[in-house]
mmCIF file of C-alpha atoms and ligand atoms in Angstrom:
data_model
loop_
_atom_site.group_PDB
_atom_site.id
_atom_site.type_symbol
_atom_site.label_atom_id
_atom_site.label_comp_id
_atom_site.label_asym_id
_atom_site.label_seq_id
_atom_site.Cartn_x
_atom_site.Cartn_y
_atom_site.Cartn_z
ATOM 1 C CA UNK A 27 147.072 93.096 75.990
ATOM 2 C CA UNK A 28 149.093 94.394 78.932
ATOM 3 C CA UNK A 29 147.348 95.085 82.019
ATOM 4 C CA UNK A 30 146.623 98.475 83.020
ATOM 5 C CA UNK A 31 145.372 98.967 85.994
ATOM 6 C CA UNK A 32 143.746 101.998 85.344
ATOM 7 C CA UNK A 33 141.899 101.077 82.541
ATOM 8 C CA UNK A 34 140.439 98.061 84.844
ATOM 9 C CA UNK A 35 139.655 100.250 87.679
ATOM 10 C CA UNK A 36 137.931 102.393 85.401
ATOM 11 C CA UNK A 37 135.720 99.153 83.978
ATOM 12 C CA UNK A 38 134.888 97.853 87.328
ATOM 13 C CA UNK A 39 133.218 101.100 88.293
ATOM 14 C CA UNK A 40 130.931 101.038 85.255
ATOM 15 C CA UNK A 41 130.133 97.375 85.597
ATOM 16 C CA UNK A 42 128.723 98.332 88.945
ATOM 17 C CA UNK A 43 125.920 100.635 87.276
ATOM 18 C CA UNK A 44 122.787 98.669 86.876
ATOM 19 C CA UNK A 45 122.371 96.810 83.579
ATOM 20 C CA UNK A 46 126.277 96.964 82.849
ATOM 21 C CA UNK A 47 127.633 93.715 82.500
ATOM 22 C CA UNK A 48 131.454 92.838 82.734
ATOM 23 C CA UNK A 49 132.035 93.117 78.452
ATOM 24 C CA UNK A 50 129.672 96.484 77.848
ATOM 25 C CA UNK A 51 131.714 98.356 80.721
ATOM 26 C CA UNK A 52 135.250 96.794 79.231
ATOM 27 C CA UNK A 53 133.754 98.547 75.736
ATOM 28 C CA UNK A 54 132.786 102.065 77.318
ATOM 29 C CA UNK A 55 135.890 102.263 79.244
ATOM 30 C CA UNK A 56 137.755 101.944 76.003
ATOM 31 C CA UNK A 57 135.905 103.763 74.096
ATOM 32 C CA UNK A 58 135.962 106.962 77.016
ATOM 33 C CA UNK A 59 139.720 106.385 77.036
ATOM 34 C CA UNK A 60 140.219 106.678 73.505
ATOM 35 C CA UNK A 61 137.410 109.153 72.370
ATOM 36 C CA UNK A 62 139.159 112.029 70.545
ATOM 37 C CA UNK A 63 136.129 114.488 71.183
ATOM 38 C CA UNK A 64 136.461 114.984 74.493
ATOM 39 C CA UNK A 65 133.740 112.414 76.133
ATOM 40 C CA UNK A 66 135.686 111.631 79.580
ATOM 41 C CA UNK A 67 136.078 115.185 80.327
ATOM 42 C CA UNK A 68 132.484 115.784 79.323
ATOM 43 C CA UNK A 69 131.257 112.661 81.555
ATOM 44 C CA UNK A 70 133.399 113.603 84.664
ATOM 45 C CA UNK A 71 132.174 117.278 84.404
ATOM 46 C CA UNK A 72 128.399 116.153 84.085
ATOM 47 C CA UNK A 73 128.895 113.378 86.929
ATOM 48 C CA UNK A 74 130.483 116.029 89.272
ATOM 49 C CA UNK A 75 127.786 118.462 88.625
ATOM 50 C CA UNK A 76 125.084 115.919 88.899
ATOM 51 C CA UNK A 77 126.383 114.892 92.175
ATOM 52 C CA UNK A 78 126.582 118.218 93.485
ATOM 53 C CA UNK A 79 123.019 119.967 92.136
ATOM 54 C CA UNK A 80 120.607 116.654 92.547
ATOM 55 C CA UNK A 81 120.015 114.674 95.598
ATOM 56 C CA UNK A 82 117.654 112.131 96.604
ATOM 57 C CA UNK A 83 114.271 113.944 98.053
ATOM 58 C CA UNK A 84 114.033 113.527 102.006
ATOM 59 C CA UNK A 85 110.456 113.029 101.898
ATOM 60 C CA UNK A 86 109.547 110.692 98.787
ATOM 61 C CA UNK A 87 113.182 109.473 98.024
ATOM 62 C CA UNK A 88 113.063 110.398 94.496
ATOM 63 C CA UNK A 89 115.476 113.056 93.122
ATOM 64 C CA UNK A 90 115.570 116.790 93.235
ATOM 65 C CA UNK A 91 117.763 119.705 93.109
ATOM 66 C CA UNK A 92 119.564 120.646 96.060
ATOM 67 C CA UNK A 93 117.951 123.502 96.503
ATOM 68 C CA UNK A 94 114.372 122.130 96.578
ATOM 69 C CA UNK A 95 113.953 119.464 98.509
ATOM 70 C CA UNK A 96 111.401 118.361 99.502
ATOM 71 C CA UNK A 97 110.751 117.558 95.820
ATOM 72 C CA UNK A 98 108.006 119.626 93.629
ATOM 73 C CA UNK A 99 105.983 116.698 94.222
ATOM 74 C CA UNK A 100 106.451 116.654 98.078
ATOM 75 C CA UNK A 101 105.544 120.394 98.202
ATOM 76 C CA UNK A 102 103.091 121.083 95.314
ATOM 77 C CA UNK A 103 99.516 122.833 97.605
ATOM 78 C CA UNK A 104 97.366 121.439 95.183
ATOM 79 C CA UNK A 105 97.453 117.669 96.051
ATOM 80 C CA UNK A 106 96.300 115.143 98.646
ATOM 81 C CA UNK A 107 97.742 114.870 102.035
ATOM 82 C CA UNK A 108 95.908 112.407 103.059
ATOM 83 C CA UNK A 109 96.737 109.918 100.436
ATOM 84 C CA UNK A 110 100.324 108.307 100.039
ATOM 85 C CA UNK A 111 101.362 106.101 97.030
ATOM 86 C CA UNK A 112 104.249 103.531 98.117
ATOM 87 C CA UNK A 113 106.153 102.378 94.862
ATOM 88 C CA UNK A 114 109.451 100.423 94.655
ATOM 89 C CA UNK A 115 111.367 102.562 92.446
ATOM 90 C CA UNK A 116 111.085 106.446 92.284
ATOM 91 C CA UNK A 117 110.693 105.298 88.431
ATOM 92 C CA UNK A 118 107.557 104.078 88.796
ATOM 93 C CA UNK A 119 106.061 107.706 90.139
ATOM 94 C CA UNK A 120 106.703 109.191 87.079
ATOM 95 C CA UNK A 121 105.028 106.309 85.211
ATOM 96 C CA UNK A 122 102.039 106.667 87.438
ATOM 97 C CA UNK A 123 102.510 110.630 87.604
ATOM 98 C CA UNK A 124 102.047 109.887 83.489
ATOM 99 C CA UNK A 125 99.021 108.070 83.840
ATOM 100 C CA UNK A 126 97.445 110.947 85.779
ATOM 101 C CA UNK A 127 95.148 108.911 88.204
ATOM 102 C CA UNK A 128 96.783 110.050 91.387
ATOM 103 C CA UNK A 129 96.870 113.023 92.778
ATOM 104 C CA UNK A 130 98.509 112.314 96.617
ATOM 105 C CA UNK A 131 101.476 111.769 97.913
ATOM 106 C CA UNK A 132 104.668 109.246 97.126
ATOM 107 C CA UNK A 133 106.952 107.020 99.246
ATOM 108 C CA UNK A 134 109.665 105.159 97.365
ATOM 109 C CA UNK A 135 111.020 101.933 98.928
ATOM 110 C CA UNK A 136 114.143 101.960 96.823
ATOM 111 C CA UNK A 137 113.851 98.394 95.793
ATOM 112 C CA UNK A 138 111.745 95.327 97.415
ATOM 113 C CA UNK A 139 112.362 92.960 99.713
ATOM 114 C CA UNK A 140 114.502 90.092 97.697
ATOM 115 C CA UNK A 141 116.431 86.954 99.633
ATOM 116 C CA UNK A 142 117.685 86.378 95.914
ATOM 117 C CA UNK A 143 119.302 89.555 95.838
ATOM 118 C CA UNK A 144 120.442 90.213 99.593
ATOM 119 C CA UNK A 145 117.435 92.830 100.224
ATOM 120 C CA UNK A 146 116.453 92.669 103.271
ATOM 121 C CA UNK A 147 113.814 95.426 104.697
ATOM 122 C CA UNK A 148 116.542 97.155 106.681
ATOM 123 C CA UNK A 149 117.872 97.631 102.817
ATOM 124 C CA UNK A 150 114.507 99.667 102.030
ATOM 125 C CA UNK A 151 113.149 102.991 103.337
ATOM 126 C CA UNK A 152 110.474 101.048 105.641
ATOM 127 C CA UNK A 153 111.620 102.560 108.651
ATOM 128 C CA UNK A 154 111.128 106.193 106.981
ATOM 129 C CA UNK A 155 107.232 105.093 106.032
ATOM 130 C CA UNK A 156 106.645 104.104 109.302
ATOM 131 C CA UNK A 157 107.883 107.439 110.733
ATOM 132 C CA UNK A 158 106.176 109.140 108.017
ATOM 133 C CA UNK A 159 102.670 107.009 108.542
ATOM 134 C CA UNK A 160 103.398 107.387 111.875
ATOM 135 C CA UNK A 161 102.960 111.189 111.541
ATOM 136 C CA UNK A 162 99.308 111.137 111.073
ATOM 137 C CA UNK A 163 97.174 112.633 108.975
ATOM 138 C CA UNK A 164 96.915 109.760 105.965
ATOM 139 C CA UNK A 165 93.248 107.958 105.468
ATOM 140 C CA UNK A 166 95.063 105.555 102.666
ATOM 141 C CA UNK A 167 98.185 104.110 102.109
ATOM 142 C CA UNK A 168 98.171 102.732 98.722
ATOM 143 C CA UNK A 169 100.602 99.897 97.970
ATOM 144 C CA UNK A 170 101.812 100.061 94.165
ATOM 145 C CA UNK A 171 104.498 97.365 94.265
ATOM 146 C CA UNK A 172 104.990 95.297 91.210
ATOM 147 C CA UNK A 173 102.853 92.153 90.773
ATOM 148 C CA UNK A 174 105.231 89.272 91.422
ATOM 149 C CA UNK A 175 106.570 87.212 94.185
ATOM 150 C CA UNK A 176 109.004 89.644 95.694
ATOM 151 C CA UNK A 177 106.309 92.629 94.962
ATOM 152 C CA UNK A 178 103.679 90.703 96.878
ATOM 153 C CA UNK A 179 105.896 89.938 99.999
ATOM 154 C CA UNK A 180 106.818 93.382 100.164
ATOM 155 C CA UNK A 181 103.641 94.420 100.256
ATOM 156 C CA UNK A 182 102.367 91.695 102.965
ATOM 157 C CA UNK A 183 104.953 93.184 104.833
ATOM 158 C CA UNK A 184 104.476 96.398 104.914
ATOM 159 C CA UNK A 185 100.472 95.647 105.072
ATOM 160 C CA UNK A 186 101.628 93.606 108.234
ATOM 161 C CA UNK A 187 104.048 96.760 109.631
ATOM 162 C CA UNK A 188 102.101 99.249 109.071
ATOM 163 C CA UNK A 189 99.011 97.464 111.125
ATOM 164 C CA UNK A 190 96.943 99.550 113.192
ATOM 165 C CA UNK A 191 99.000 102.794 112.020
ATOM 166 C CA UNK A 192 94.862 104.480 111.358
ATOM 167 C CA UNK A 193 95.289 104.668 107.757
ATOM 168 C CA UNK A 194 94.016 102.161 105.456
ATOM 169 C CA UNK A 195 96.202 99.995 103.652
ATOM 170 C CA UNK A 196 95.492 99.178 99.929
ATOM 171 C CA UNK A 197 96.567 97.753 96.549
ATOM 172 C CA UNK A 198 96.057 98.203 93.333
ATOM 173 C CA UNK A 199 93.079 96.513 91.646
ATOM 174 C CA UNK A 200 94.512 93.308 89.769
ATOM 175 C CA UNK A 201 94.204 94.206 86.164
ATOM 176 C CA UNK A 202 98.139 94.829 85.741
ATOM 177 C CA UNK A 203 99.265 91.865 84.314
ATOM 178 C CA UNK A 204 100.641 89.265 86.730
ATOM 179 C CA UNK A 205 104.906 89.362 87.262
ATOM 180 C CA UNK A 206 104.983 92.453 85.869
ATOM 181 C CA UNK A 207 106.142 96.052 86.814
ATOM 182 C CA UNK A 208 104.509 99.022 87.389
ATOM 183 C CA UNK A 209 106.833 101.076 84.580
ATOM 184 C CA UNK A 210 105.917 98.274 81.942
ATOM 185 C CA UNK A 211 101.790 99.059 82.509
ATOM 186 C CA UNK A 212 100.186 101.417 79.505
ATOM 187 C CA UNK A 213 98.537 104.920 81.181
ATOM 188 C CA UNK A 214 94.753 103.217 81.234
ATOM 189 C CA UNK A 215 95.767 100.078 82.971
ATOM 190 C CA UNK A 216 97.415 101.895 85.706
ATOM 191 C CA UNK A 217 94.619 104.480 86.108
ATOM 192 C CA UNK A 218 92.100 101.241 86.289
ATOM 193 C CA UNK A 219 94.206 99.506 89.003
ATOM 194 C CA UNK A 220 94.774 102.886 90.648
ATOM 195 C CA UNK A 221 90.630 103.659 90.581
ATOM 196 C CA UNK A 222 90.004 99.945 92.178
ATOM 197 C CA UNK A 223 92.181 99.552 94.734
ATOM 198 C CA UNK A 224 91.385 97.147 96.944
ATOM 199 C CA UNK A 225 92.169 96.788 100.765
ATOM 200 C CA UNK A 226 95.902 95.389 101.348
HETATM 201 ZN ZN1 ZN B 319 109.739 114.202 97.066
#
């Protein structure tokens, strides 16, 4: 096949969206290229508007409209200021949201701290929970990282930053089973770990 070098830029963009490897992007390239019912057009409409109505949420780092951020969740009177939720990914705060055993606040990381992957806690929004922690107000920081290797040295060292901050520092109850994430836990598991927490 000849080379086209527009067809390969336009694979190498989608093999750098997470969970695309090199032969699924070389498919939906051709297939966007070739679709008779108008799909590219579609997708570059929806991507434009998506990047111009949604941005990530200045407080908890999850997404929101423009025009509301802080997110609902950031703003909503009717929950606890004085209790923050740190997850990894804003993911997990809708799988805990789900499981309805929290009713404070949320702090996504944006990933963990992983030498395997080049992530590296200036890579994470650590800085912004210290500032926010820093604030005042909080009586518990609750650590919800995922139960594995990377997931535990996150949270040692964010149990180990945040020292002294006045809050207390805790983690979820162990229950969730062991190398697994947060998103992967059923509604009653969560709520159990969430109700035991234990101190970091
Ligand atoms: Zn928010």
């Amino acid at each position: 096949m000849e080379r086209l070098p527009a067809l390969e830029r336009l694979t190498a963009c989608l093999a750098r969206l997470p969970g695309v490897g090199s032969r699924t992007a070389e498919r939906m390239a051709l297939r966007l290229v070739r679709d008779p019912g108008g799909l590219a057009r579609d997708l570059a409409e929806a991507l434009t508007e998506a990047r111009s109505r949604v941005v990530g949420c200045s407080q908890c780092g999850s997404v929101t409209a423009t025009d509301r951020n802080p997110c609902r969740l950031c703003t909503a009177p009717n929950r606890d200021d004085g209790l923050l939720c740190v997850v990894e990914d804003p993911n997990d705060i809708l799988t805990i949201e789900r499981c309805g055993g929290f009713r404070g606040r949320y702090h996504a990381l944006m990933g963990r701290i992983s030498p395997m992957k080049g992530s590296g806690p200036d890579d994470l929004r650590i800085q912004a929970l210290r500032v926010r922690v820093g604030q005042g107000g909080l009586r518990e920081v609750v650590l919800a990282l995922n139960t594995d290797v990377e997931g535990d040295a996150t949270a040692s060292y964010i149990a180990h930053v945040l020292e002294g901050c006045g809050a207390k520092i805790t983690r979820l109850a162990f229950g969730l089973p062991a190398g697994s994430g947060i998103m992967y836990s059923d509604a009653v598991t969560l709520r159990r770990a969430l109700e035991g927490r234990q101190p970091a």
